[in-house]
PDB file of C-alpha atoms in Angstrom:
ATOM      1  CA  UNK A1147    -120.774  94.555 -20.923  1.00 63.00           C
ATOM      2  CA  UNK A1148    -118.844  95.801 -24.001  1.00 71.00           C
ATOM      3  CA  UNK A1149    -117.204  98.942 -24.084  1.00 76.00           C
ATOM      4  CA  UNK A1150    -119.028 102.709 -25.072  1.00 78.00           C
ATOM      5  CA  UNK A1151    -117.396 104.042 -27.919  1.00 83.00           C
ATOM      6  CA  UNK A1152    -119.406 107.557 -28.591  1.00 81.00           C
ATOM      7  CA  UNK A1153    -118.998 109.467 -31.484  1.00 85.00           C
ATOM      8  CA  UNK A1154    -117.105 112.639 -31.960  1.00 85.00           C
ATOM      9  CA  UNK A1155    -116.311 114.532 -35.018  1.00 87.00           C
ATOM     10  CA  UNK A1156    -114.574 112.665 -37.689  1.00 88.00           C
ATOM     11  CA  UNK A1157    -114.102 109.724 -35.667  1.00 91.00           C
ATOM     12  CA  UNK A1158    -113.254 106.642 -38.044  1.00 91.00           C
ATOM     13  CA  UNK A1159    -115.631 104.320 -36.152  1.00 93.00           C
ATOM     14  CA  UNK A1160    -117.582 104.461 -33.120  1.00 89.00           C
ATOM     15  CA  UNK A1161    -120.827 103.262 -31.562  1.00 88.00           C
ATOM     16  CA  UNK A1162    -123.345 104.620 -34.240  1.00 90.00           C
ATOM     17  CA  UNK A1163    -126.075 106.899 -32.146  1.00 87.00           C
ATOM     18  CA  UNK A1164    -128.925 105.096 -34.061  1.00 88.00           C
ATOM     19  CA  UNK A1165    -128.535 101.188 -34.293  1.00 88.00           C
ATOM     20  CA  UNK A1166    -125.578 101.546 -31.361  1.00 84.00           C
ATOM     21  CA  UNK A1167    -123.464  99.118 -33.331  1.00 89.00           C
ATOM     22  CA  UNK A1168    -119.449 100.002 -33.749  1.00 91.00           C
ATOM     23  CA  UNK A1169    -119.479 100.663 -37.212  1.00 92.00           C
ATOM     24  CA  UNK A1170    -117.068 102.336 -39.754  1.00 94.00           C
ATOM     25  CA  UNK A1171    -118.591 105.999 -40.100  1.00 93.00           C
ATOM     26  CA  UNK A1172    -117.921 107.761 -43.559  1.00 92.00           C
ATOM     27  CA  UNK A1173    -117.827 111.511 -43.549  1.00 91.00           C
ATOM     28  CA  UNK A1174    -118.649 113.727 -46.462  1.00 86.00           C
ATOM     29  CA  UNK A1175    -118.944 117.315 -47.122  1.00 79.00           C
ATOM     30  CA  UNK A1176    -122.700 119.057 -48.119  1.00 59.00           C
ATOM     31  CA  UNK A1177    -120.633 119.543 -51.723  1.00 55.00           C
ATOM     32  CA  UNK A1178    -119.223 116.256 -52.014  1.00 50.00           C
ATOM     33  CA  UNK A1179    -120.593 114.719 -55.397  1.00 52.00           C
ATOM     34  CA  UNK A1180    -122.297 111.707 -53.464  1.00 52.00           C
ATOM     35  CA  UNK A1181    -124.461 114.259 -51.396  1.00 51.00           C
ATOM     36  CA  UNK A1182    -125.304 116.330 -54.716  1.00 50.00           C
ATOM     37  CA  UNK A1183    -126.667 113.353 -56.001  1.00 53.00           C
ATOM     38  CA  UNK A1184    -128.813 112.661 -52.666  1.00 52.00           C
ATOM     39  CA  UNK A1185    -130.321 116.342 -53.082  1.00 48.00           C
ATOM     40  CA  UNK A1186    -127.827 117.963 -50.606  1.00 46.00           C
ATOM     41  CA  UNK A1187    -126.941 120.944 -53.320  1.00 41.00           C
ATOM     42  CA  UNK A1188    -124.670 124.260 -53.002  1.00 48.00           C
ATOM     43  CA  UNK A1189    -122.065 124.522 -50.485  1.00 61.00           C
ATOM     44  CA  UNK A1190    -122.987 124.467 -47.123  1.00 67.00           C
ATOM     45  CA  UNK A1191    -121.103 124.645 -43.139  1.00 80.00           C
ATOM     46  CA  UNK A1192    -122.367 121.200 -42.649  1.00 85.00           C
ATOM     47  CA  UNK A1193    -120.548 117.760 -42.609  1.00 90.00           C
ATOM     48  CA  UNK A1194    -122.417 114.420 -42.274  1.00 91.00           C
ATOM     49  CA  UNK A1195    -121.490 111.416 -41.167  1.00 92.00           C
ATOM     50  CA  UNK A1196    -122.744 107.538 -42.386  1.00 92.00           C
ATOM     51  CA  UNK A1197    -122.639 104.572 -40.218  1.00 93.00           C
ATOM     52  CA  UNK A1198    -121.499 101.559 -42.572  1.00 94.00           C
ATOM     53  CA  UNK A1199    -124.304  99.196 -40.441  1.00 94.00           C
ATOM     54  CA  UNK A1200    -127.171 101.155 -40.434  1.00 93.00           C
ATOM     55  CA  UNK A1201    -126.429 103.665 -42.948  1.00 91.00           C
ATOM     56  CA  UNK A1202    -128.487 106.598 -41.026  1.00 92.00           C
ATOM     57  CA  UNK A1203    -126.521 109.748 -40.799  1.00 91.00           C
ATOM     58  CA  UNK A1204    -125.485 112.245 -38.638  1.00 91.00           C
ATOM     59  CA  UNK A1205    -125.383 115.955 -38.805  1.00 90.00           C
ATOM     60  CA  UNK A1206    -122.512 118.052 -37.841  1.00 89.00           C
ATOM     61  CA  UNK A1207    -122.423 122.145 -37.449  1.00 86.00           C
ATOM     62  CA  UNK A1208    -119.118 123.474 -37.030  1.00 81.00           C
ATOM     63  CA  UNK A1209    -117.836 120.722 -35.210  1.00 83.00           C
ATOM     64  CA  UNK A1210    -121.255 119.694 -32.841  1.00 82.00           C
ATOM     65  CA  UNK A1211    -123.800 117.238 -33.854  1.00 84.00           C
ATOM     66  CA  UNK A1212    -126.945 118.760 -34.090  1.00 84.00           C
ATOM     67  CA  UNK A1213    -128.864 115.335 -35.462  1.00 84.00           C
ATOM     68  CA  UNK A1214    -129.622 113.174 -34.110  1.00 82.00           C
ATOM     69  CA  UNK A1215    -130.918 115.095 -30.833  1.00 73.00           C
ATOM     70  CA  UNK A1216    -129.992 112.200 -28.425  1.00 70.00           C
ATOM     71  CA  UNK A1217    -125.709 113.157 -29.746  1.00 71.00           C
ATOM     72  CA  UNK A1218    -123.964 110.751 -28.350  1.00 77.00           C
ATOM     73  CA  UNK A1219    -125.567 109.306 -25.479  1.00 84.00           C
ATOM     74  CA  UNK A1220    -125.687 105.232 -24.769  1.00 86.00           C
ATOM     75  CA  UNK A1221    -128.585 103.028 -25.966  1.00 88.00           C
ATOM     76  CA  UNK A1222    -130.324 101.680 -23.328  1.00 92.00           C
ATOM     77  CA  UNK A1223    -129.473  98.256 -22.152  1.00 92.00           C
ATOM     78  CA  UNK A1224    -131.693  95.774 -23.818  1.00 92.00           C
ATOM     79  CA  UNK A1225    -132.922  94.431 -20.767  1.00 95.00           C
ATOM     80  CA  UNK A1226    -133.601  97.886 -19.312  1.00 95.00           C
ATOM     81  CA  UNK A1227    -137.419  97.859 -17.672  1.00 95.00           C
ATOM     82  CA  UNK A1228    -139.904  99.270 -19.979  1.00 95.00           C
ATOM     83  CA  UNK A1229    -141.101 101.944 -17.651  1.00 94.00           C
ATOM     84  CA  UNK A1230    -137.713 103.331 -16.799  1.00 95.00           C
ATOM     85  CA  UNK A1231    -136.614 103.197 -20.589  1.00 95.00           C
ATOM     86  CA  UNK A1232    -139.233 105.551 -21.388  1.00 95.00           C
ATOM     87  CA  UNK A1233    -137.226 107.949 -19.033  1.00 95.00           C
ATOM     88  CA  UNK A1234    -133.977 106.741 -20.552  1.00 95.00           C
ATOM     89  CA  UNK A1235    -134.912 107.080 -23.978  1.00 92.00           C
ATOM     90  CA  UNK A1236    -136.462 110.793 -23.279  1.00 93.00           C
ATOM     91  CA  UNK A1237    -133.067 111.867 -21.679  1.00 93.00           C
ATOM     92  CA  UNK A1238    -131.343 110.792 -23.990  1.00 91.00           C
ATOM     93  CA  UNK A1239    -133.460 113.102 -26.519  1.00 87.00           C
ATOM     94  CA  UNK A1240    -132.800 116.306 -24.511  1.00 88.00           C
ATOM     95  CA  UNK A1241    -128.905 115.541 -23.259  1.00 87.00           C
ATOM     96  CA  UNK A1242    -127.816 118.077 -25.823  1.00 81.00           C
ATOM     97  CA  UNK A1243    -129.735 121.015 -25.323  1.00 83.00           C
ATOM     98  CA  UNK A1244    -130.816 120.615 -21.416  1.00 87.00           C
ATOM     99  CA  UNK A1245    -127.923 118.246 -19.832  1.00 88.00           C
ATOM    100  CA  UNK A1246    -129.850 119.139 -16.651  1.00 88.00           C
ATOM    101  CA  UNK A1247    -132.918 117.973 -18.148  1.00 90.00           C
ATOM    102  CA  UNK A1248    -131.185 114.496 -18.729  1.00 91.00           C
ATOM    103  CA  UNK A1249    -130.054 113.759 -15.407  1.00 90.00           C
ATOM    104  CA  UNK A1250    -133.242 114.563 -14.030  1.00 91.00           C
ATOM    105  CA  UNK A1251    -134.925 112.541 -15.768  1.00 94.00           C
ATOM    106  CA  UNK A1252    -132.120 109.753 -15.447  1.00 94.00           C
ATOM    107  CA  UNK A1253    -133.019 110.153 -11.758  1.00 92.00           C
ATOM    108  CA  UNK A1254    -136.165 109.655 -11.999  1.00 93.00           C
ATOM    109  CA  UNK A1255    -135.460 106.307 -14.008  1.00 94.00           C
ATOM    110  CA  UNK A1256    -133.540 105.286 -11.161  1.00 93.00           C
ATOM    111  CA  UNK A1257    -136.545 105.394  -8.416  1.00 93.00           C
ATOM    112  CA  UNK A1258    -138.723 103.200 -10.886  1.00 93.00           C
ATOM    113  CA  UNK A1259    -135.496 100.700 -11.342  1.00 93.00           C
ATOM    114  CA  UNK A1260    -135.607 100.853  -7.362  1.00 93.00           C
ATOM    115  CA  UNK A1261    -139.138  99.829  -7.708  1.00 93.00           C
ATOM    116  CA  UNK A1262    -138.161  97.044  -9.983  1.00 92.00           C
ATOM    117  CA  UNK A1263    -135.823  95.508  -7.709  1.00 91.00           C
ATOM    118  CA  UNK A1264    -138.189  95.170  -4.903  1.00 92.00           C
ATOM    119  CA  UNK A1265    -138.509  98.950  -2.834  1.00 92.00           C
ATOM    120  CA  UNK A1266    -141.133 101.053  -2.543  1.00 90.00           C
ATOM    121  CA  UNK A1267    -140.300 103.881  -4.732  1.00 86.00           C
ATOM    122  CA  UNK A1268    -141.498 106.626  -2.940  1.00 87.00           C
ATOM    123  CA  UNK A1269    -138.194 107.853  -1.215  1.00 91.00           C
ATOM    124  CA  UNK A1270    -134.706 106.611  -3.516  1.00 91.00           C
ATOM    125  CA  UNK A1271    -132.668 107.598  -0.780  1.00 92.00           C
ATOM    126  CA  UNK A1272    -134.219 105.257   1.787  1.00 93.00           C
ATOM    127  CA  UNK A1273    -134.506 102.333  -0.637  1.00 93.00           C
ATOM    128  CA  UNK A1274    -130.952 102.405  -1.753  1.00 92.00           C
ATOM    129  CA  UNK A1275    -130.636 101.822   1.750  1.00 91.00           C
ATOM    130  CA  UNK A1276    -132.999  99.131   1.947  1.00 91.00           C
ATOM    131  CA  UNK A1277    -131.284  97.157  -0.922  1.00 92.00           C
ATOM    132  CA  UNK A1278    -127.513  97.502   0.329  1.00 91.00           C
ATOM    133  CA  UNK A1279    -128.694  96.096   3.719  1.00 90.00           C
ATOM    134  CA  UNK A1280    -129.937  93.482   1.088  1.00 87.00           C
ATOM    135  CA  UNK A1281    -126.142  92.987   0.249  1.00 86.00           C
ATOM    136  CA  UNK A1282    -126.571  95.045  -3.224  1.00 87.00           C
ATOM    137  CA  UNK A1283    -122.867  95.552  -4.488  1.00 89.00           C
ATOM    138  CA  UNK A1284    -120.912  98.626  -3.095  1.00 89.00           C
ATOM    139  CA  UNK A1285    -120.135  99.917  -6.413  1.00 89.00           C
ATOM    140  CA  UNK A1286    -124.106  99.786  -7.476  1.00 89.00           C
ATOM    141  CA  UNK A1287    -124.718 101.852  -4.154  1.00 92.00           C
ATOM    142  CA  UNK A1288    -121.842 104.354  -5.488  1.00 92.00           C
ATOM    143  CA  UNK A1289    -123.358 104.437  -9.225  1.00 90.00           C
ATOM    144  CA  UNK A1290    -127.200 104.541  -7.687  1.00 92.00           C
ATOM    145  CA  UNK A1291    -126.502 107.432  -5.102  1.00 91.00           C
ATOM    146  CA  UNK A1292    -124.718 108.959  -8.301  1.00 90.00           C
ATOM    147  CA  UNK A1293    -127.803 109.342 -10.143  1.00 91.00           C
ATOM    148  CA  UNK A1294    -129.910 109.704  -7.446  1.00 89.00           C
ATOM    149  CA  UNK A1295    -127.663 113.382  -5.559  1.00 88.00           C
ATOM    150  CA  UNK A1296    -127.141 114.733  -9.432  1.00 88.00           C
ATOM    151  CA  UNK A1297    -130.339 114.456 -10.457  1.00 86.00           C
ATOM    152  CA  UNK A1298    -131.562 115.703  -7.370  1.00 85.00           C
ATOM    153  CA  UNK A1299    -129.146 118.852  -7.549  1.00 83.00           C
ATOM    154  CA  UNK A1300    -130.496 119.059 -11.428  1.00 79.00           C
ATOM    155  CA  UNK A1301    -134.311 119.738 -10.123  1.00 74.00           C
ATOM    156  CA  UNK A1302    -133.134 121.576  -7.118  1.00 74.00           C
ATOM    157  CA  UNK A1303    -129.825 123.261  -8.122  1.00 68.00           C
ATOM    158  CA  UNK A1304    -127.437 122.588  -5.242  1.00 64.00           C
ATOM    159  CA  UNK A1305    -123.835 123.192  -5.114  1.00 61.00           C
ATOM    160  CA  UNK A1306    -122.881 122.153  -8.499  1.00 60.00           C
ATOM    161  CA  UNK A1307    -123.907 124.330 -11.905  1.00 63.00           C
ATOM    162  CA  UNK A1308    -125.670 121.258 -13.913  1.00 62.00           C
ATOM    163  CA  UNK A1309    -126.640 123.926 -16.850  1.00 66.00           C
ATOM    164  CA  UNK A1310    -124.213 122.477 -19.377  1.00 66.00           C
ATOM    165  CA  UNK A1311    -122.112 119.877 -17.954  1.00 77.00           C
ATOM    166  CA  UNK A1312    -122.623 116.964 -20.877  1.00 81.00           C
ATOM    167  CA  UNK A1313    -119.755 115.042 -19.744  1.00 83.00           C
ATOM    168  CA  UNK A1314    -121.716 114.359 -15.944  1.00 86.00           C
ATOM    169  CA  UNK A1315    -124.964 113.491 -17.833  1.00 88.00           C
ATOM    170  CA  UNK A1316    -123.034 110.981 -20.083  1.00 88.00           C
ATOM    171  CA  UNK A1317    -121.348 109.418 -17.196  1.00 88.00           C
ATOM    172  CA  UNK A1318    -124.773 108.764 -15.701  1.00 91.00           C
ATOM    173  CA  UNK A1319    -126.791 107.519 -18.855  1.00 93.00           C
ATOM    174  CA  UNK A1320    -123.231 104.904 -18.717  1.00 90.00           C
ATOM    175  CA  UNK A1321    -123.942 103.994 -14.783  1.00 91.00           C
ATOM    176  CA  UNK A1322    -127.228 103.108 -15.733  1.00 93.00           C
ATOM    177  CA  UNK A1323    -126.652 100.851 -18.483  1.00 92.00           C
ATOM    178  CA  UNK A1324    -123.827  99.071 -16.157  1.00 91.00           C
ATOM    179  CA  UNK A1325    -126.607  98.669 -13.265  1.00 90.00           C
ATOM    180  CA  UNK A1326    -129.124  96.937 -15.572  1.00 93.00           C
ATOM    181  CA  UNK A1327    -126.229  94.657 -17.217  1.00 92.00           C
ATOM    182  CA  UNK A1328    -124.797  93.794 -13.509  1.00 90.00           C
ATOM    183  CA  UNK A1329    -128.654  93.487 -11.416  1.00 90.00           C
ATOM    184  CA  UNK A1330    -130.697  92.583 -14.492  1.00 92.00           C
ATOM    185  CA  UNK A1331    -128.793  90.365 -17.626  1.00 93.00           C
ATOM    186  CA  UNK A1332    -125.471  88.775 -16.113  1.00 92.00           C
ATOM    187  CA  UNK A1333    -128.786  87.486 -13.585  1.00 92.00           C
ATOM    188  CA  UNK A1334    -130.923  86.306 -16.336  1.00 93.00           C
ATOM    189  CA  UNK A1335    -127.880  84.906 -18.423  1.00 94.00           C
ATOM    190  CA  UNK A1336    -127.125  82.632 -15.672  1.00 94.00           C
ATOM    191  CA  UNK A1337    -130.340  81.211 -14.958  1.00 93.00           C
ATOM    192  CA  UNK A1338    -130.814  80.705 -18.906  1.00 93.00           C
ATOM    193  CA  UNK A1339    -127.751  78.622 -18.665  1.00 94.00           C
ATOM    194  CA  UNK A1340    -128.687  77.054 -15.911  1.00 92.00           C
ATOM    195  CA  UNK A1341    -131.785  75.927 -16.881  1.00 91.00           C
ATOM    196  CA  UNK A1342    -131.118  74.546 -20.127  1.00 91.00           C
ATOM    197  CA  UNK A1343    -127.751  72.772 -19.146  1.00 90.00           C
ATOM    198  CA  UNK A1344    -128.534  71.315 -15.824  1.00 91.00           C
ATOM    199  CA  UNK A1345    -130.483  68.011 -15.718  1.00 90.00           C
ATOM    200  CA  UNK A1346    -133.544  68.247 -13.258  1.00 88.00           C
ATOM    201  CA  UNK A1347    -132.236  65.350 -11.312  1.00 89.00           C
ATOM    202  CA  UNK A1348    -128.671  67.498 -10.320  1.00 90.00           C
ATOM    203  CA  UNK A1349    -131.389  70.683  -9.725  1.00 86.00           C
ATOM    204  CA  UNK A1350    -132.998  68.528  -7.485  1.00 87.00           C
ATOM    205  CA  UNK A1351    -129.610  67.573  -5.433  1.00 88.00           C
ATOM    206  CA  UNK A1352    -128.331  71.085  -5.365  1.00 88.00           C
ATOM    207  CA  UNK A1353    -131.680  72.174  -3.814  1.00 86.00           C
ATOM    208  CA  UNK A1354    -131.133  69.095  -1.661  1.00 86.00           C
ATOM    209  CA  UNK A1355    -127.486  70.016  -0.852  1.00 85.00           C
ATOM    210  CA  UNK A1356    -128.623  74.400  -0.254  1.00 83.00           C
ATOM    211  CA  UNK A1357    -131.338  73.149   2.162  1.00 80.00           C
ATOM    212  CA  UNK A1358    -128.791  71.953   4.287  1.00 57.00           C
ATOM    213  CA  UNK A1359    -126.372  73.949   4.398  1.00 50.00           C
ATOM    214  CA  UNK A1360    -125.971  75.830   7.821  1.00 53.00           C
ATOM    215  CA  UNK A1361    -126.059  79.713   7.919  1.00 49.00           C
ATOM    216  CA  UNK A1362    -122.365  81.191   7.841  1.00 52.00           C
ATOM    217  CA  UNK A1363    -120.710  77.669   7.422  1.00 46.00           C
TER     218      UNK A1363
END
């Protein structure tokens, strides 16, 4: 999985919030003479950015991005369940105004990835559980209870004050993205290979080989 790279103001290139490429971004003042000719007239507080790939812009108010409303939040993994995207992709929308919002919702796109790796869905806790005894990695545990306690604390405010802590709800929207690339496409990359590269003949002799292969030797 390639590195995040999320904009921030002025930065010379980044992962562009719309397309999610890392692109060159090109900043110009509301009085520059490029703007003036796009209609952007008189002075104004407000800077824009340009992604050199997409060429959408951004729009920056003393420093914050105010558009796009998802600032600088992750695409979702391309392999990312529909169902749980729909969460994603809605999070994303609110991070900047309710980061509590986010990782609710983020949660809640966690129980329905739950459901699409086998469990129930009706209590995360217990089917985190259920998929570590099912040898899921440690580190997916640690990024899955992540989600699971913050979000939680975000619906029913616990210890921690959720209200505007960004940074946590970015951190999350990344442990997401690194679940689906790790359970979902390294899985489906290696059975593409697989299946176009290995003769059915050699399929046939591995199955051979797996069927008798003892348990633990």
């Amino acid at each position: 999985m390639k590195p995040y790279n999320p904009i921030s103001f002025k930065v010379s290139a980044c992962n562009c919030p719309f397309c999610g490429a890392y692109s060159a971004q090109h900043w110009l003042g509301a009085t520059s003479t490029e703007l003036k000719n796009k209609s952007y007239l008189g002075k104004s507080p407000f800077i824009f950015s340009f992604c050199e790939h997409c060429r959408k812009q951004t729009v920056w108010l003393e420093g914050k991005m105010v558009y796009p409303f998802s600032g600088s939040a992750p695409l979702p993994n391309a392999d990312m369940p529909h169902d749980m995207r729909e969460d994603f992709e809605e999070a994303r929308n609110i991070v900047e105004h309710s980061p509590r919002g986010a990782m609710a919702l983020l949660r809640l796109a966690v129980q329905k990835f739950c459901i699409h790796l086998g469990e129930n869905g009706k209590n995360i806790n217990t089917d985190i559980g259920k998929l570590v005894a099912k040898g899921l990695p440690g580190k997916m545990q640690q990024a899955l209870d992540s989600v699971r306690v913050i979000g939680n604390n975000a619906v029913h405010p616990g210890q921690i004050d959720l209200k505007d802590d960004r940074e946590s709800a970015y951190k999350l929207f990344g442990f997401i993205n690194i679940m689906v690339d790790i359970l979902i496409t390294q899985p489906k990359s290696i059975d593409e290979f697989y299946d176009l590269k290995i003769p059915p003949n050699q399929k046939d002799a591995i199955a051979e080989r797996d069927g008798k292969i003892e348990p633990n030797s």
